[in-house]
GROMACS .gro file of C-alpha atoms in nm:
model
  303
    1LEU     CA    1 -12.432  -3.394   2.515
    2SER     CA    2 -12.484  -3.749   2.381
    3PHE     CA    3 -12.608  -3.856   2.724
    4LEU     CA    4 -12.860  -3.570   2.739
    5LYS     CA    5 -12.974  -3.639   2.385
    6ASN     CA    6 -13.051  -4.001   2.477
    7LEU     CA    7 -13.212  -3.896   2.806
    8LEU     CA    8 -13.448  -3.654   2.630
    9SER     CA    9 -13.535  -3.925   2.381
   10VAL     CA   10 -13.635  -4.161   2.665
   11LEU     CA   11 -13.834  -3.894   2.852
   12ASN     CA   12 -14.001  -3.753   2.543
   13ASP     CA   13 -14.311  -3.978   2.565
   14ARG     CA   14 -14.368  -3.919   2.938
   15GLY     CA   15 -14.552  -3.591   2.901
   16LEU     CA   16 -14.275  -3.381   3.057
   17SER     CA   17 -14.191  -3.027   2.954
   18LEU     CA   18 -13.841  -3.065   2.812
   19PRO     CA   19 -13.601  -2.805   2.671
   20PRO     CA   20 -13.513  -2.826   2.301
   21LEU     CA   21 -13.189  -3.010   2.228
   22ALA     CA   22 -13.058  -2.702   2.045
   23THR     CA   23 -13.090  -2.499   2.365
   24LEU     CA   24 -12.894  -2.758   2.560
   25GLN     CA   25 -12.624  -2.755   2.294
   26LYS     CA   26 -12.581  -2.379   2.332
   27CYS     CA   27 -12.580  -2.401   2.712
   28ILE     CA   28 -12.328  -2.680   2.740
   29ARG     CA   29 -12.078  -2.523   2.499
   30ASN     CA   30 -11.858  -2.831   2.514
   31ASN     CA   31 -11.807  -2.787   2.141
   32PRO     CA   32 -11.628  -2.458   2.059
   33LEU     CA   33 -11.713  -2.497   1.689
   34GLN     CA   34 -12.088  -2.520   1.748
   35GLY     CA   35 -12.271  -2.257   1.545
   36LYS     CA   36 -11.975  -2.152   1.333
   37LYS     CA   37 -11.986  -2.151   0.953
   38ILE     CA   38 -11.752  -2.241   0.670
   39PHE     CA   39 -11.816  -2.064   0.341
   40LEU     CA   40 -11.679  -2.231   0.027
   41ALA     CA   41 -11.642  -2.063  -0.312
   42GLY     CA   42 -11.460  -2.197  -0.615
   43THR     CA   43 -11.453  -2.449  -0.896
   44SER     CA   44 -11.490  -2.825  -0.944
   45ILE     CA   45 -11.212  -2.951  -0.714
   46LEU     CA   46 -11.353  -2.764  -0.414
   47LYS     CA   47 -11.705  -2.871  -0.513
   48SER     CA   48 -11.596  -3.235  -0.510
   49THR     CA   49 -11.442  -3.183  -0.166
   50ALA     CA   50 -11.754  -3.020  -0.019
   51PRO     CA   51 -11.943  -3.343   0.076
   52ALA     CA   52 -11.652  -3.461   0.292
   53ILE     CA   53 -11.630  -3.117   0.455
   54VAL     CA   54 -12.005  -3.120   0.520
   55ASN     CA   55 -11.981  -3.461   0.693
   56MET     CA   56 -11.708  -3.335   0.925
   57CYS     CA   57 -11.898  -3.015   0.997
   58GLN     CA   58 -12.226  -3.188   1.079
   59GLU     CA   59 -12.060  -3.379   1.361
   60LYS     CA   60 -11.948  -3.050   1.518
   61GLY     CA   61 -12.259  -2.843   1.453
   62VAL     CA   62 -12.087  -2.634   1.186
   63GLN     CA   63 -12.282  -2.506   0.888
   64VAL     CA   64 -12.140  -2.511   0.534
   65ILE     CA   65 -12.252  -2.252   0.278
   66SER     CA   66 -12.113  -2.283  -0.074
   67GLU     CA   67 -12.103  -2.124  -0.417
   68PHE     CA   68 -11.943  -2.317  -0.703
   69SER     CA   69 -11.892  -2.265  -1.074
   70LYS     CA   70 -11.713  -2.453  -1.350
   71GLY     CA   71 -11.454  -2.288  -1.571
   72ASP     CA   72 -11.411  -1.911  -1.540
   73PHE     CA   73 -11.485  -1.842  -1.174
   74ILE     CA   74 -11.385  -1.476  -1.201
   75LYS     CA   75 -11.655  -1.416  -1.460
   76HIS     CA   76 -11.904  -1.605  -1.241
   77PHE     CA   77 -11.803  -1.399  -0.937
   78ARG     CA   78 -11.879  -1.072  -1.118
   79GLU     CA   79 -12.234  -1.194  -1.173
   80THR     CA   80 -12.290  -1.320  -0.816
   81SER     CA   81 -12.422  -1.117  -0.522
   82ASN     CA   82 -12.276  -1.127  -0.173
   83ASP     CA   83 -12.607  -1.209  -0.005
   84MET     CA   84 -12.467  -1.541   0.119
   85PHE     CA   85 -12.244  -1.347   0.361
   86LYS     CA   86 -12.525  -1.162   0.539
   87GLN     CA   87 -12.535  -1.431   0.809
   88ALA     CA   88 -12.154  -1.449   0.850
   89SER     CA   89 -11.968  -1.351   1.167
   90SER     CA   90 -11.606  -1.275   1.252
   91GLU     CA   91 -11.568  -1.634   1.383
   92ASP     CA   92 -11.649  -1.785   1.043
   93ILE     CA   93 -11.408  -1.859   0.758
   94LEU     CA   94 -11.429  -1.830   0.381
   95VAL     CA   95 -11.222  -2.067   0.163
   96LEU     CA   96 -11.158  -1.976  -0.202
   97SER     CA   97 -11.022  -2.223  -0.457
   98PHE     CA   98 -11.029  -2.129  -0.826
   99LEU     CA   99 -10.675  -2.043  -0.939
  100GLY     CA  100 -10.607  -2.385  -1.095
  101ASN     CA  101 -10.819  -2.305  -1.399
  102TYR     CA  102 -10.589  -2.010  -1.478
  103LEU     CA  103 -10.262  -2.204  -1.471
  104LEU     CA  104 -10.257  -2.257  -1.847
  105ARG     CA  105 -10.404  -2.108  -2.161
  106LYS     CA  106 -10.560  -2.359  -2.398
  107ASP     CA  107 -10.780  -2.374  -2.706
  108ASN     CA  108 -11.000  -2.653  -2.570
  109VAL     CA  109 -11.035  -2.917  -2.298
  110ILE     CA  110 -11.121  -3.278  -2.384
  111ASN     CA  111 -11.253  -3.464  -2.080
  112ALA     CA  112 -11.203  -3.838  -2.091
  113ALA     CA  113 -11.040  -4.094  -1.862
  114CYS     CA  114 -10.755  -3.845  -1.871
  115CYS     CA  115 -10.799  -3.471  -1.917
  116HIS     CA  116 -10.651  -3.350  -2.249
  117LEU     CA  117 -10.565  -2.985  -2.319
  118VAL     CA  118 -10.546  -2.860  -2.677
  119ASN     CA  119 -10.247  -2.629  -2.740
  120PRO     CA  120 -10.175  -2.559  -2.371
  121THR     CA  121  -9.924  -2.280  -2.301
  122ILE     CA  122  -9.803  -2.068  -2.011
  123PRO     CA  123  -9.989  -1.733  -1.982
  124CYS     CA  124  -9.809  -1.422  -2.099
  125ASP     CA  125  -9.720  -1.125  -1.877
  126SER     CA  126 -10.027  -0.921  -1.970
  127THR     CA  127 -10.265  -1.209  -1.903
  128MET     CA  128 -10.108  -1.264  -1.561
  129SER     CA  129 -10.117  -0.892  -1.481
  130THR     CA  130 -10.488  -0.896  -1.553
  131LEU     CA  131 -10.534  -1.206  -1.339
  132VAL     CA  132 -10.358  -1.039  -1.044
  133ILE     CA  133 -10.582  -0.735  -1.081
  134ASP     CA  134 -10.896  -0.950  -1.099
  135VAL     CA  135 -10.798  -1.161  -0.797
  136GLY     CA  136 -10.715  -0.846  -0.602
  137ARG     CA  137 -11.057  -0.703  -0.683
  138ILE     CA  138 -11.225  -1.024  -0.567
  139ILE     CA  139 -11.030  -1.015  -0.240
  140ARG     CA  140 -11.116  -0.650  -0.174
  141THR     CA  141 -11.483  -0.708  -0.253
  142LEU     CA  142 -11.501  -1.012  -0.025
  143SER     CA  143 -11.309  -0.840   0.254
  144SER     CA  144 -11.569  -0.564   0.265
  145ALA     CA  145 -11.860  -0.813   0.269
  146PHE     CA  146 -11.721  -1.096   0.483
  147PRO     CA  147 -11.614  -1.028   0.847
  148GLY     CA  148 -11.418  -1.348   0.912
  149LYS     CA  149 -11.088  -1.488   0.788
  150ILE     CA  150 -11.046  -1.549   0.416
  151TYR     CA  151 -10.823  -1.830   0.288
  152LEU     CA  152 -10.717  -1.833  -0.077
  153LEU     CA  153 -10.592  -2.177  -0.182
  154GLY     CA  154 -10.308  -2.185  -0.430
  155PRO     CA  155 -10.358  -2.409  -0.734
  156LEU     CA  156 -10.305  -2.779  -0.681
  157GLU     CA  157 -10.061  -2.950  -0.914
  158ARG     CA  158 -10.211  -3.101  -1.229
  159HIS     CA  159 -10.102  -3.250  -1.563
  160LEU     CA  160  -9.796  -3.400  -1.391
  161VAL     CA  161  -9.761  -3.666  -1.661
  162SER     CA  162  -9.834  -3.635  -2.033
  163CYS     CA  163 -10.193  -3.712  -2.124
  164CYS     CA  164 -10.088  -3.869  -2.457
  165ASP     CA  165  -9.838  -3.840  -2.742
  166HIS     CA  166 -10.044  -3.594  -2.947
  167PRO     CA  167  -9.817  -3.296  -3.028
  168ASP     CA  168 -10.102  -3.048  -2.983
  169HIS     CA  169 -10.149  -3.168  -2.624
  170ARG     CA  170  -9.791  -3.096  -2.517
  171ILE     CA  171  -9.762  -2.818  -2.257
  172ARG     CA  172  -9.521  -2.558  -2.391
  173GLY     CA  173  -9.328  -2.267  -2.247
  174PRO     CA  174  -9.286  -1.936  -2.435
  175ASN     CA  175  -8.966  -2.065  -2.603
  176ASP     CA  176  -9.136  -2.394  -2.698
  177GLU     CA  177  -8.961  -2.565  -2.408
  178ASP     CA  178  -9.113  -2.852  -2.210
  179VAL     CA  179  -9.265  -2.748  -1.877
  180ASP     CA  180  -9.218  -2.924  -1.544
  181MET     CA  181  -9.574  -2.879  -1.415
  182SER     CA  182  -9.484  -2.943  -1.052
  183LEU     CA  183  -9.218  -2.671  -1.054
  184TYR     CA  184  -9.435  -2.440  -1.265
  185THR     CA  185  -9.735  -2.471  -1.030
  186LYS     CA  186  -9.517  -2.381  -0.731
  187ALA     CA  187  -9.377  -2.081  -0.919
  188PHE     CA  188  -9.727  -1.970  -1.024
  189SER     CA  189  -9.838  -1.996  -0.662
  190THR     CA  190  -9.545  -1.795  -0.523
  191PHE     CA  191  -9.603  -1.526  -0.786
  192ILE     CA  192  -9.970  -1.484  -0.693
  193HIS     CA  193  -9.884  -1.488  -0.322
  194ALA     CA  194  -9.620  -1.215  -0.363
  195SER     CA  195  -9.823  -0.994  -0.596
  196PRO     CA  196  -9.950  -0.664  -0.454
  197GLY     CA  197 -10.312  -0.651  -0.338
  198ILE     CA  198 -10.363  -1.026  -0.279
  199VAL     CA  199 -10.265  -1.096   0.084
  200GLN     CA  200 -10.396  -0.826   0.316
  201GLU     CA  201 -10.546  -0.793   0.664
  202ARG     CA  202 -10.768  -1.101   0.719
  203VAL     CA  203 -10.663  -1.275   0.397
  204ARG     CA  204 -10.426  -1.572   0.406
  205TYR     CA  205 -10.274  -1.761   0.114
  206ILE     CA  206 -10.238  -2.141   0.135
  207HIS     CA  207  -9.969  -2.318  -0.068
  208PRO     CA  208 -10.053  -2.679  -0.164
  209GLN     CA  209  -9.738  -2.802   0.013
  210GLU     CA  210  -9.900  -2.701   0.342
  211ILE     CA  211 -10.188  -2.939   0.268
  212TYR     CA  212 -10.000  -3.238   0.128
  213PHE     CA  213  -9.662  -3.207   0.306
  214ARG     CA  214  -9.465  -3.208  -0.021
  215ASP     CA  215  -9.560  -3.566  -0.112
  216PHE     CA  216  -9.814  -3.475  -0.380
  217ASP     CA  217  -9.761  -3.667  -0.707
  218SER     CA  218  -9.957  -3.795  -1.007
  219SER     CA  219 -10.110  -4.077  -0.800
  220PHE     CA  220 -10.320  -3.814  -0.621
  221LEU     CA  221 -10.494  -3.724  -0.949
  222ALA     CA  222 -10.780  -3.930  -1.089
  223ASP     CA  223 -10.770  -3.788  -1.442
  224GLY     CA  224 -10.465  -3.566  -1.441
  225VAL     CA  225 -10.660  -3.277  -1.284
  226HIS     CA  226 -10.918  -3.384  -1.025
  227LEU     CA  227 -10.830  -3.545  -0.694
  228THR     CA  228 -10.859  -3.908  -0.592
  229TYR     CA  229 -11.072  -4.010  -0.295
  230GLU     CA  230 -10.776  -4.008  -0.055
  231ALA     CA  231 -10.644  -3.672  -0.175
  232THR     CA  232 -10.995  -3.525  -0.153
  233ASN     CA  233 -11.029  -3.634   0.209
  234ARG     CA  234 -10.693  -3.482   0.298
  235LEU     CA  235 -10.799  -3.152   0.146
  236ALA     CA  236 -11.134  -3.168   0.327
  237SER     CA  237 -10.962  -3.230   0.663
  238PHE     CA  238 -10.724  -2.941   0.606
  239ILE     CA  239 -11.007  -2.701   0.523
  240PHE     CA  240 -11.217  -2.814   0.819
  241ASN     CA  241 -10.922  -2.764   1.056
  242LEU     CA  242 -10.878  -2.405   0.936
  243LEU     CA  243 -11.188  -2.322   1.142
  244SER     CA  244 -10.995  -2.377   1.467
  245SER     CA  245 -10.644  -2.302   1.340
  246ARG     CA  246 -10.427  -2.055   1.532
  247LYS     CA  247 -10.140  -2.077   1.288
  248LYS     CA  248  -9.958  -1.756   1.210
  249PHE     CA  249  -9.899  -1.699   0.840
  250LYS     CA  250  -9.594  -1.519   0.706
  251MET     CA  251  -9.659  -1.209   0.502
  252PRO     CA  252  -9.503  -1.239   0.156
  253THR     CA  253  -9.224  -1.023   0.021
  254ILE     CA  254  -9.394  -0.826  -0.255
  255THR     CA  255  -9.250  -0.882  -0.603
  256ASN     CA  256  -9.210  -0.624  -0.876
  257ASP     CA  257  -9.114  -0.883  -1.138
  258ASP     CA  258  -9.334  -0.961  -1.432
  259PHE     CA  259  -9.453  -1.321  -1.460
  260LEU     CA  260  -9.208  -1.455  -1.717
  261THR     CA  261  -8.912  -1.300  -1.536
  262HIS     CA  262  -9.032  -1.474  -1.220
  263LEU     CA  263  -9.051  -1.807  -1.406
  264VAL     CA  264  -8.698  -1.762  -1.541
  265LYS     CA  265  -8.566  -1.694  -1.190
  266TYR     CA  266  -8.756  -2.000  -1.063
  267GLY     CA  267  -8.596  -2.216  -1.334
  268VAL     CA  268  -8.925  -2.302  -1.504
  269ILE     CA  269  -8.851  -2.153  -1.846
  270ASP     CA  270  -8.549  -2.041  -2.046
  271ALA     CA  271  -8.451  -1.674  -2.058
  272GLY     CA  272  -8.520  -1.659  -2.432
  273ASP     CA  273  -8.556  -1.331  -2.619
  274ASP     CA  274  -8.593  -0.998  -2.439
  275ASP     CA  275  -8.914  -0.925  -2.624
  276ILE     CA  276  -9.080  -1.258  -2.552
  277ALA     CA  277  -9.353  -1.109  -2.332
  278SER     CA  278  -9.458  -0.853  -2.590
  279SER     CA  279  -9.471  -1.112  -2.868
  280ASP     CA  280  -9.693  -1.352  -2.671
  281PRO     CA  281 -10.058  -1.353  -2.780
  282ILE     CA  282 -10.317  -1.200  -2.546
  283ASP     CA  283 -10.643  -1.358  -2.438
  284ASP     CA  284 -10.964  -1.217  -2.580
  285GLY     CA  285 -11.088  -0.939  -2.355
  286ASP     CA  286 -10.750  -0.870  -2.194
  287THR     CA  287 -10.603  -0.523  -2.219
  288PRO     CA  288 -10.232  -0.521  -2.313
  289MET     CA  289 -10.024  -0.411  -2.014
  290THR     CA  290  -9.645  -0.391  -2.028
  291ALA     CA  291  -9.592  -0.215  -1.694
  292PRO     CA  292  -9.489  -0.404  -1.379
  293ILE     CA  293  -9.777  -0.562  -1.195
  294ASP     CA  294  -9.803  -0.303  -0.919
  295ASP     CA  295  -9.819  -0.023  -1.178
  296ALA     CA  296 -10.094  -0.215  -1.357
  297ILE     CA  297 -10.293  -0.240  -1.036
  298LEU     CA  298 -10.263   0.133  -0.971
  299LEU     CA  299 -10.373   0.199  -1.328
  300ALA     CA  300 -10.679  -0.026  -1.285
  301GLU     CA  301 -10.776   0.136  -0.957
  302ALA     CA  302 -10.744   0.483  -1.109
  303LYS     CA  303 -11.007   0.385  -1.365
   0.00000   0.00000   0.00000
């Protein structure tokens, strides 16, 4: 293809009738990715990764179509149409990355050289039940609009070291215990993966360990949250390679545990009081739900 491109360039000023380069590209088909598309949707980390993905895709004739939003992506998604998927085919992929912003509840975020959270805590059972319902709705909506494979990225680890000594910036568990953020992020990810209504048909869930081979640490984070240049490039390469991946993904064993019970079993938090979930405050706009997650989903769908 490079040879023909140079040949056409040389012959272009000789008055010959030459075929368009795009036509030759389609005819040669020496690039199986030519003409495919990668759709990206998510928050700031994926947005920062997009330029590296675009560079890789341009070399292979792959188009990148994206939709990003800061903060509450679920709210943004409700207000966004699916028109971007009208040109999608079954050979294309959609990569979603937004779960990291729901890892912790906080009163405020102070962005500086290091990202500071004000009063960060682990979400309660009802908040997580609502999150599972919302993510399930997003997946079902996208599955009906997008014909290709959908990859949901689990949250990348963040806040692996303390931002400062301010007591209001300490990440707390429901029993006021310290939280190992690496272990907690893995537990959060396994809970979402195993929750009913998330992984289905053409939807695959990606754990961060699959991207970084279990060597992810605080040196991969520029400000405690966002990725360094090297980590960004590794994520970009992983996403680009999904377009040609033939990997078979294991279906999860569905859990019926509530979130805090799952964290206790995972060793993230202490068992504490039996009524800890009901005493935990609920986010504004969340409806209290004390049933197991699958019952909550059935209740939401009945409405």
